Amino acid sequence: MIAAMPLMIIPFILYNLAVVGLLGDGGIAALHHDVIVLSMLSGAIWSMALGDLLIVVALVVLFFEILKATRPGSGNLMNHILSMLVFIVFLVEFLLVQDAATQVFFILMTIALIDVIGGFAVSIRSAGRDVSIGL
C-alpha cells in the first residue's frame, strides 16, 4: 500500500510548509529566499531560490512516478487514483487559496497533471504489450 502512495504529495507538502513558515520565514516571500548560492568558475554568482528547488524536487519525483508506472502489479490502479486525487487537491488549492496563486505552485500543479497523464499513458502502453492474442 505504501508503494501506491503518489510521490507528488512530497512537493505539495513542502510548498505548504514553506508558505506556512515551517521551512523559512513564511508567506510567499519564503519562496524567493536563496537556499543555494555558488560562485561559478566564470565569476558569475548562481543562486537557487526555495521555489526553484521545489520545482527541481518535483521533477525528480516525476521521474520516479513514471518509473513506478512501468511496474506490473495491482497497486498501479490505486497509484493512478491517488495521483489524480493529488492533482485535484493541487487544483482546488490553486483556485481557492491566496498563497497558492503563484508561478511555482502552478508549475508544481502542472507537473502533477503530467504525472497523472504520463502514468496512465505508460500503464496503458505497457498493458498493451502484455496482452498476447493467440491465433
Short mmCIF file of N, CA and C in Angstrom, two decimals:
data_model
loop_
_atom_site.label_atom_id
_atom_site.label_comp_id
_atom_site.label_asym_id
_atom_site.label_seq_id
_atom_site.Cartn_x
_atom_site.Cartn_y
_atom_site.Cartn_z
N MET A 1 0.82 -1.19 0.00
CA MET A 1 0.00 0.00 0.00
C MET A 1 0.87 1.26 0.00
N ILE A 2 2.02 1.20 0.68
CA ILE A 2 2.92 2.35 0.70
C ILE A 2 3.44 2.64 -0.71
N ALA A 3 3.68 1.59 -1.50
CA ALA A 3 4.19 1.77 -2.86
C ALA A 3 3.15 2.45 -3.75
N ALA A 4 1.88 2.38 -3.39
CA ALA A 4 0.83 3.01 -4.19
C ALA A 4 0.69 4.50 -3.88
N MET A 5 1.34 4.97 -2.83
CA MET A 5 1.23 6.39 -2.48
C MET A 5 1.90 7.24 -3.56
N PRO A 6 1.21 8.27 -4.03
CA PRO A 6 1.82 9.14 -5.04
C PRO A 6 2.91 10.02 -4.43
N LEU A 7 4.05 10.04 -5.07
CA LEU A 7 5.18 10.81 -4.56
C LEU A 7 5.01 12.31 -4.76
N MET A 8 4.08 12.72 -5.62
CA MET A 8 3.86 14.15 -5.86
C MET A 8 3.30 14.85 -4.64
N ILE A 9 2.93 14.08 -3.65
CA ILE A 9 2.46 14.70 -2.40
C ILE A 9 3.63 15.36 -1.66
N ILE A 10 4.85 14.92 -1.94
CA ILE A 10 6.03 15.48 -1.28
C ILE A 10 6.22 16.96 -1.63
N PRO A 11 6.25 17.34 -2.93
CA PRO A 11 6.38 18.77 -3.24
C PRO A 11 5.18 19.58 -2.75
N PHE A 12 4.00 18.98 -2.75
CA PHE A 12 2.80 19.66 -2.25
C PHE A 12 2.95 20.01 -0.78
N ILE A 13 3.40 19.04 0.00
CA ILE A 13 3.58 19.27 1.45
C ILE A 13 4.70 20.27 1.69
N LEU A 14 5.81 20.14 0.95
CA LEU A 14 6.94 21.07 1.13
C LEU A 14 6.54 22.50 0.79
N TYR A 15 5.75 22.69 -0.27
CA TYR A 15 5.30 24.03 -0.62
C TYR A 15 4.47 24.62 0.51
N ASN A 16 3.52 23.83 1.00
CA ASN A 16 2.65 24.34 2.06
C ASN A 16 3.42 24.60 3.35
N LEU A 17 4.42 23.78 3.65
CA LEU A 17 5.25 24.03 4.82
C LEU A 17 6.05 25.32 4.66
N ALA A 18 6.54 25.57 3.44
CA ALA A 18 7.32 26.79 3.19
C ALA A 18 6.44 28.02 3.33
N VAL A 19 5.22 27.95 2.81
CA VAL A 19 4.34 29.11 2.86
C VAL A 19 3.84 29.36 4.28
N VAL A 20 3.60 28.29 5.03
CA VAL A 20 3.15 28.45 6.41
C VAL A 20 4.27 29.00 7.28
N GLY A 21 5.50 28.65 6.96
CA GLY A 21 6.63 29.19 7.71
C GLY A 21 7.48 28.16 8.39
N LEU A 22 7.20 26.90 8.19
CA LEU A 22 7.99 25.87 8.84
C LEU A 22 9.32 25.60 8.13
N LEU A 23 9.45 26.07 6.89
CA LEU A 23 10.71 25.90 6.16
C LEU A 23 11.44 27.22 5.94
N GLY A 24 10.96 28.27 6.52
CA GLY A 24 11.58 29.58 6.31
C GLY A 24 10.82 30.65 7.07
N ASP A 25 10.79 31.84 6.50
CA ASP A 25 10.14 32.97 7.15
C ASP A 25 8.63 32.89 7.08
N GLY A 26 8.10 32.17 6.13
CA GLY A 26 6.66 32.07 5.97
C GLY A 26 6.15 33.03 4.92
N GLY A 27 5.03 32.72 4.36
CA GLY A 27 4.44 33.54 3.32
C GLY A 27 5.09 33.26 1.98
N ILE A 28 4.55 33.92 0.98
CA ILE A 28 5.04 33.71 -0.38
C ILE A 28 6.48 34.19 -0.52
N ALA A 29 6.89 35.16 0.27
CA ALA A 29 8.26 35.68 0.20
C ALA A 29 9.30 34.59 0.50
N ALA A 30 8.91 33.56 1.26
CA ALA A 30 9.84 32.47 1.57
C ALA A 30 10.28 31.73 0.31
N LEU A 31 9.45 31.74 -0.72
CA LEU A 31 9.80 31.04 -1.96
C LEU A 31 10.91 31.74 -2.72
N HIS A 32 11.14 33.01 -2.42
CA HIS A 32 12.15 33.79 -3.14
C HIS A 32 13.49 33.85 -2.41
N HIS A 33 13.57 33.28 -1.23
CA HIS A 33 14.84 33.28 -0.50
C HIS A 33 15.79 32.27 -1.11
N ASP A 34 17.03 32.68 -1.28
CA ASP A 34 18.04 31.79 -1.85
C ASP A 34 18.41 30.71 -0.85
N VAL A 35 18.41 29.46 -1.32
CA VAL A 35 18.84 28.35 -0.48
C VAL A 35 20.20 27.82 -0.91
N ILE A 36 20.57 28.09 -2.17
CA ILE A 36 21.87 27.68 -2.69
C ILE A 36 22.47 28.88 -3.42
N VAL A 37 23.69 29.24 -3.06
CA VAL A 37 24.40 30.31 -3.76
C VAL A 37 25.82 29.79 -4.03
N LEU A 38 26.18 29.75 -5.30
CA LEU A 38 27.50 29.23 -5.69
C LEU A 38 28.23 30.24 -6.56
N SER A 39 29.51 30.33 -6.36
CA SER A 39 30.36 31.15 -7.21
C SER A 39 30.89 30.25 -8.32
N MET A 40 30.60 30.61 -9.56
CA MET A 40 30.99 29.78 -10.70
C MET A 40 32.43 30.12 -11.12
N LEU A 41 33.03 29.24 -11.90
CA LEU A 41 34.39 29.48 -12.39
C LEU A 41 34.46 30.72 -13.26
N SER A 42 33.36 31.06 -13.91
CA SER A 42 33.34 32.25 -14.78
C SER A 42 33.29 33.54 -13.98
N GLY A 43 33.08 33.42 -12.68
CA GLY A 43 32.97 34.60 -11.85
C GLY A 43 31.54 34.99 -11.55
N ALA A 44 30.62 34.36 -12.25
CA ALA A 44 29.20 34.65 -12.02
C ALA A 44 28.74 34.00 -10.72
N ILE A 45 27.73 34.57 -10.15
CA ILE A 45 27.12 34.01 -8.94
C ILE A 45 25.82 33.33 -9.35
N TRP A 46 25.71 32.05 -9.04
CA TRP A 46 24.49 31.29 -9.36
C TRP A 46 23.75 31.04 -8.06
N SER A 47 22.45 31.32 -8.07
CA SER A 47 21.66 31.10 -6.87
C SER A 47 20.37 30.38 -7.23
N MET A 48 19.87 29.62 -6.27
CA MET A 48 18.62 28.90 -6.44
C MET A 48 17.72 29.24 -5.26
N ALA A 49 16.54 29.75 -5.58
CA ALA A 49 15.58 30.09 -4.55
C ALA A 49 14.83 28.84 -4.10
N LEU A 50 14.15 28.93 -2.97
CA LEU A 50 13.40 27.80 -2.44
C LEU A 50 12.34 27.33 -3.42
N GLY A 51 11.66 28.25 -4.08
CA GLY A 51 10.65 27.88 -5.07
C GLY A 51 11.25 27.09 -6.22
N ASP A 52 12.42 27.52 -6.69
CA ASP A 52 13.10 26.79 -7.77
C ASP A 52 13.50 25.40 -7.31
N LEU A 53 13.96 25.29 -6.08
CA LEU A 53 14.34 24.00 -5.54
C LEU A 53 13.14 23.06 -5.45
N LEU A 54 11.98 23.60 -5.09
CA LEU A 54 10.76 22.78 -5.05
C LEU A 54 10.40 22.25 -6.43
N ILE A 55 10.61 23.05 -7.46
CA ILE A 55 10.35 22.59 -8.82
C ILE A 55 11.30 21.47 -9.21
N VAL A 56 12.57 21.60 -8.85
CA VAL A 56 13.55 20.54 -9.13
C VAL A 56 13.17 19.25 -8.39
N VAL A 57 12.76 19.38 -7.14
CA VAL A 57 12.32 18.21 -6.37
C VAL A 57 11.12 17.56 -7.06
N ALA A 58 10.19 18.36 -7.54
CA ALA A 58 9.00 17.82 -8.21
C ALA A 58 9.38 17.10 -9.50
N LEU A 59 10.36 17.61 -10.23
CA LEU A 59 10.79 16.94 -11.46
C LEU A 59 11.45 15.60 -11.16
N VAL A 60 12.23 15.55 -10.10
CA VAL A 60 12.85 14.27 -9.69
C VAL A 60 11.77 13.29 -9.26
N VAL A 61 10.79 13.78 -8.52
CA VAL A 61 9.67 12.94 -8.09
C VAL A 61 8.89 12.43 -9.30
N LEU A 62 8.70 13.29 -10.31
CA LEU A 62 8.01 12.88 -11.53
C LEU A 62 8.74 11.73 -12.21
N PHE A 63 10.05 11.80 -12.24
CA PHE A 63 10.84 10.70 -12.82
C PHE A 63 10.54 9.39 -12.12
N PHE A 64 10.54 9.40 -10.80
CA PHE A 64 10.27 8.16 -10.06
C PHE A 64 8.82 7.72 -10.21
N GLU A 65 7.90 8.65 -10.36
CA GLU A 65 6.50 8.29 -10.58
C GLU A 65 6.33 7.58 -11.93
N ILE A 66 7.02 8.06 -12.94
CA ILE A 66 6.95 7.42 -14.26
C ILE A 66 7.57 6.02 -14.19
N LEU A 67 8.67 5.89 -13.43
CA LEU A 67 9.25 4.56 -13.25
C LEU A 67 8.28 3.62 -12.53
N LYS A 68 7.57 4.15 -11.54
CA LYS A 68 6.59 3.32 -10.82
C LYS A 68 5.46 2.87 -11.74
N ALA A 69 5.12 3.68 -12.72
CA ALA A 69 4.02 3.34 -13.63
C ALA A 69 4.38 2.17 -14.54
N THR A 70 5.67 1.91 -14.71
CA THR A 70 6.08 0.81 -15.61
C THR A 70 6.04 -0.54 -14.92
N ARG A 71 5.89 -0.54 -13.59
CA ARG A 71 5.86 -1.81 -12.87
C ARG A 71 4.53 -2.53 -13.08
N PRO A 72 4.59 -3.83 -13.30
CA PRO A 72 3.34 -4.58 -13.34
C PRO A 72 2.84 -4.81 -11.92
N GLY A 73 1.56 -4.88 -11.75
CA GLY A 73 1.04 -5.17 -10.42
C GLY A 73 -0.32 -4.54 -10.20
N SER A 74 -0.93 -4.96 -9.12
CA SER A 74 -2.27 -4.48 -8.83
C SER A 74 -2.26 -3.11 -8.16
N GLY A 75 -1.13 -2.65 -7.66
CA GLY A 75 -1.05 -1.36 -7.00
C GLY A 75 -1.08 -0.18 -7.96
N ASN A 76 -0.93 -0.45 -9.26
CA ASN A 76 -0.89 0.65 -10.23
C ASN A 76 -2.20 1.42 -10.28
N LEU A 77 -3.30 0.72 -10.25
CA LEU A 77 -4.60 1.40 -10.32
C LEU A 77 -4.79 2.32 -9.12
N MET A 78 -4.43 1.84 -7.93
CA MET A 78 -4.55 2.66 -6.74
C MET A 78 -3.61 3.87 -6.82
N ASN A 79 -2.42 3.67 -7.36
CA ASN A 79 -1.47 4.77 -7.53
C ASN A 79 -2.04 5.82 -8.47
N HIS A 80 -2.67 5.39 -9.57
CA HIS A 80 -3.25 6.34 -10.52
C HIS A 80 -4.41 7.11 -9.88
N ILE A 81 -5.23 6.43 -9.11
CA ILE A 81 -6.35 7.09 -8.45
C ILE A 81 -5.84 8.12 -7.45
N LEU A 82 -4.85 7.74 -6.65
CA LEU A 82 -4.31 8.67 -5.67
C LEU A 82 -3.56 9.83 -6.33
N SER A 83 -2.88 9.57 -7.44
CA SER A 83 -2.21 10.65 -8.17
C SER A 83 -3.23 11.64 -8.71
N MET A 84 -4.36 11.14 -9.18
CA MET A 84 -5.43 12.02 -9.65
C MET A 84 -5.97 12.86 -8.50
N LEU A 85 -6.12 12.24 -7.32
CA LEU A 85 -6.59 12.99 -6.15
C LEU A 85 -5.59 14.08 -5.75
N VAL A 86 -4.30 13.77 -5.82
CA VAL A 86 -3.28 14.77 -5.50
C VAL A 86 -3.38 15.94 -6.48
N PHE A 87 -3.56 15.64 -7.76
CA PHE A 87 -3.72 16.72 -8.75
C PHE A 87 -4.97 17.55 -8.45
N ILE A 88 -6.07 16.90 -8.08
CA ILE A 88 -7.30 17.63 -7.76
C ILE A 88 -7.09 18.53 -6.55
N VAL A 89 -6.35 18.04 -5.55
CA VAL A 89 -6.05 18.87 -4.38
C VAL A 89 -5.19 20.07 -4.79
N PHE A 90 -4.20 19.83 -5.67
CA PHE A 90 -3.40 20.94 -6.20
C PHE A 90 -4.31 21.97 -6.86
N LEU A 91 -5.22 21.52 -7.71
CA LEU A 91 -6.10 22.41 -8.45
C LEU A 91 -7.02 23.19 -7.53
N VAL A 92 -7.60 22.51 -6.56
CA VAL A 92 -8.50 23.18 -5.62
C VAL A 92 -7.74 24.23 -4.81
N GLU A 93 -6.56 23.86 -4.34
CA GLU A 93 -5.77 24.84 -3.56
C GLU A 93 -5.36 26.02 -4.43
N PHE A 94 -4.99 25.75 -5.68
CA PHE A 94 -4.60 26.83 -6.59
C PHE A 94 -5.75 27.81 -6.80
N LEU A 95 -6.96 27.29 -6.91
CA LEU A 95 -8.12 28.14 -7.17
C LEU A 95 -8.66 28.84 -5.93
N LEU A 96 -8.47 28.24 -4.76
CA LEU A 96 -9.14 28.76 -3.56
C LEU A 96 -8.23 29.41 -2.52
N VAL A 97 -6.95 29.11 -2.54
CA VAL A 97 -6.04 29.61 -1.51
C VAL A 97 -5.16 30.71 -2.11
N GLN A 98 -5.16 31.86 -1.47
CA GLN A 98 -4.44 33.01 -2.00
C GLN A 98 -2.94 32.76 -2.09
N ASP A 99 -2.35 32.10 -1.10
CA ASP A 99 -0.90 31.85 -1.12
C ASP A 99 -0.49 30.81 -2.15
N ALA A 100 -1.45 30.12 -2.75
CA ALA A 100 -1.13 29.12 -3.76
C ALA A 100 -1.21 29.69 -5.18
N ALA A 101 -1.58 30.94 -5.31
CA ALA A 101 -1.70 31.56 -6.62
C ALA A 101 -0.35 32.14 -7.04
N THR A 102 0.65 31.26 -7.15
CA THR A 102 1.99 31.68 -7.55
C THR A 102 2.43 30.87 -8.77
N GLN A 103 3.48 31.34 -9.43
CA GLN A 103 4.01 30.62 -10.58
C GLN A 103 4.59 29.27 -10.15
N VAL A 104 5.24 29.24 -9.00
CA VAL A 104 5.84 27.99 -8.51
C VAL A 104 4.75 26.94 -8.29
N PHE A 105 3.67 27.33 -7.63
CA PHE A 105 2.60 26.37 -7.36
C PHE A 105 1.94 25.92 -8.66
N PHE A 106 1.78 26.85 -9.62
CA PHE A 106 1.20 26.47 -10.90
C PHE A 106 2.08 25.45 -11.62
N ILE A 107 3.39 25.65 -11.58
CA ILE A 107 4.31 24.69 -12.22
C ILE A 107 4.24 23.34 -11.50
N LEU A 108 4.18 23.35 -10.17
CA LEU A 108 4.04 22.10 -9.42
C LEU A 108 2.74 21.40 -9.79
N MET A 109 1.66 22.17 -9.95
CA MET A 109 0.37 21.59 -10.33
C MET A 109 0.44 21.00 -11.74
N THR A 110 1.15 21.67 -12.63
CA THR A 110 1.32 21.16 -14.00
C THR A 110 2.12 19.86 -13.99
N ILE A 111 3.14 19.79 -13.15
CA ILE A 111 3.92 18.56 -13.03
C ILE A 111 3.04 17.44 -12.50
N ALA A 112 2.15 17.74 -11.56
CA ALA A 112 1.22 16.74 -11.04
C ALA A 112 0.28 16.26 -12.15
N LEU A 113 -0.16 17.17 -13.02
CA LEU A 113 -1.01 16.77 -14.15
C LEU A 113 -0.25 15.87 -15.12
N ILE A 114 1.00 16.22 -15.39
CA ILE A 114 1.83 15.37 -16.27
C ILE A 114 2.03 14.00 -15.64
N ASP A 115 2.15 13.95 -14.31
CA ASP A 115 2.26 12.68 -13.60
C ASP A 115 1.03 11.82 -13.85
N VAL A 116 -0.15 12.42 -13.76
CA VAL A 116 -1.40 11.67 -13.96
C VAL A 116 -1.49 11.18 -15.40
N ILE A 117 -1.31 12.08 -16.35
CA ILE A 117 -1.44 11.70 -17.77
C ILE A 117 -0.35 10.72 -18.17
N GLY A 118 0.89 11.00 -17.76
CA GLY A 118 2.00 10.10 -18.10
C GLY A 118 1.85 8.73 -17.47
N GLY A 119 1.39 8.69 -16.22
CA GLY A 119 1.19 7.40 -15.56
C GLY A 119 0.17 6.54 -16.26
N PHE A 120 -0.95 7.16 -16.64
CA PHE A 120 -1.97 6.42 -17.38
C PHE A 120 -1.44 5.96 -18.74
N ALA A 121 -0.74 6.84 -19.44
CA ALA A 121 -0.23 6.51 -20.77
C ALA A 121 0.78 5.37 -20.71
N VAL A 122 1.68 5.43 -19.75
CA VAL A 122 2.69 4.38 -19.61
C VAL A 122 2.04 3.05 -19.25
N SER A 123 1.09 3.09 -18.33
CA SER A 123 0.41 1.85 -17.92
C SER A 123 -0.38 1.23 -19.07
N ILE A 124 -1.08 2.06 -19.81
CA ILE A 124 -1.86 1.55 -20.94
C ILE A 124 -0.93 0.97 -22.00
N ARG A 125 0.17 1.67 -22.24
CA ARG A 125 1.13 1.19 -23.25
C ARG A 125 1.76 -0.13 -22.82
N SER A 126 2.14 -0.24 -21.54
CA SER A 126 2.76 -1.50 -21.09
C SER A 126 1.74 -2.62 -21.01
N ALA A 127 0.50 -2.30 -20.68
CA ALA A 127 -0.54 -3.33 -20.63
C ALA A 127 -0.82 -3.86 -22.03
N GLY A 128 -0.76 -3.00 -23.02
CA GLY A 128 -0.98 -3.44 -24.40
C GLY A 128 0.09 -4.40 -24.87
N ARG A 129 1.29 -4.25 -24.37
CA ARG A 129 2.38 -5.16 -24.75
C ARG A 129 2.27 -6.49 -24.01
N ASP A 130 1.63 -6.49 -22.85
CA ASP A 130 1.49 -7.72 -22.06
C ASP A 130 0.40 -8.64 -22.62
N VAL A 131 -0.52 -8.08 -23.37
CA VAL A 131 -1.61 -8.88 -23.91
C VAL A 131 -1.14 -9.59 -25.15
N SER A 132 -1.30 -10.89 -25.17
CA SER A 132 -0.95 -11.65 -26.35
C SER A 132 -2.20 -12.39 -26.82
N ILE A 133 -2.48 -12.26 -28.08
CA ILE A 133 -3.66 -12.89 -28.66
C ILE A 133 -3.19 -14.08 -29.47
N GLY A 134 -3.65 -15.26 -29.06
CA GLY A 134 -3.27 -16.47 -29.76
C GLY A 134 -4.14 -16.70 -30.98
N LEU A 135 -3.53 -17.05 -32.08
CA LEU A 135 -4.27 -17.33 -33.31
C LEU A 135 -4.27 -18.79 -33.61
#
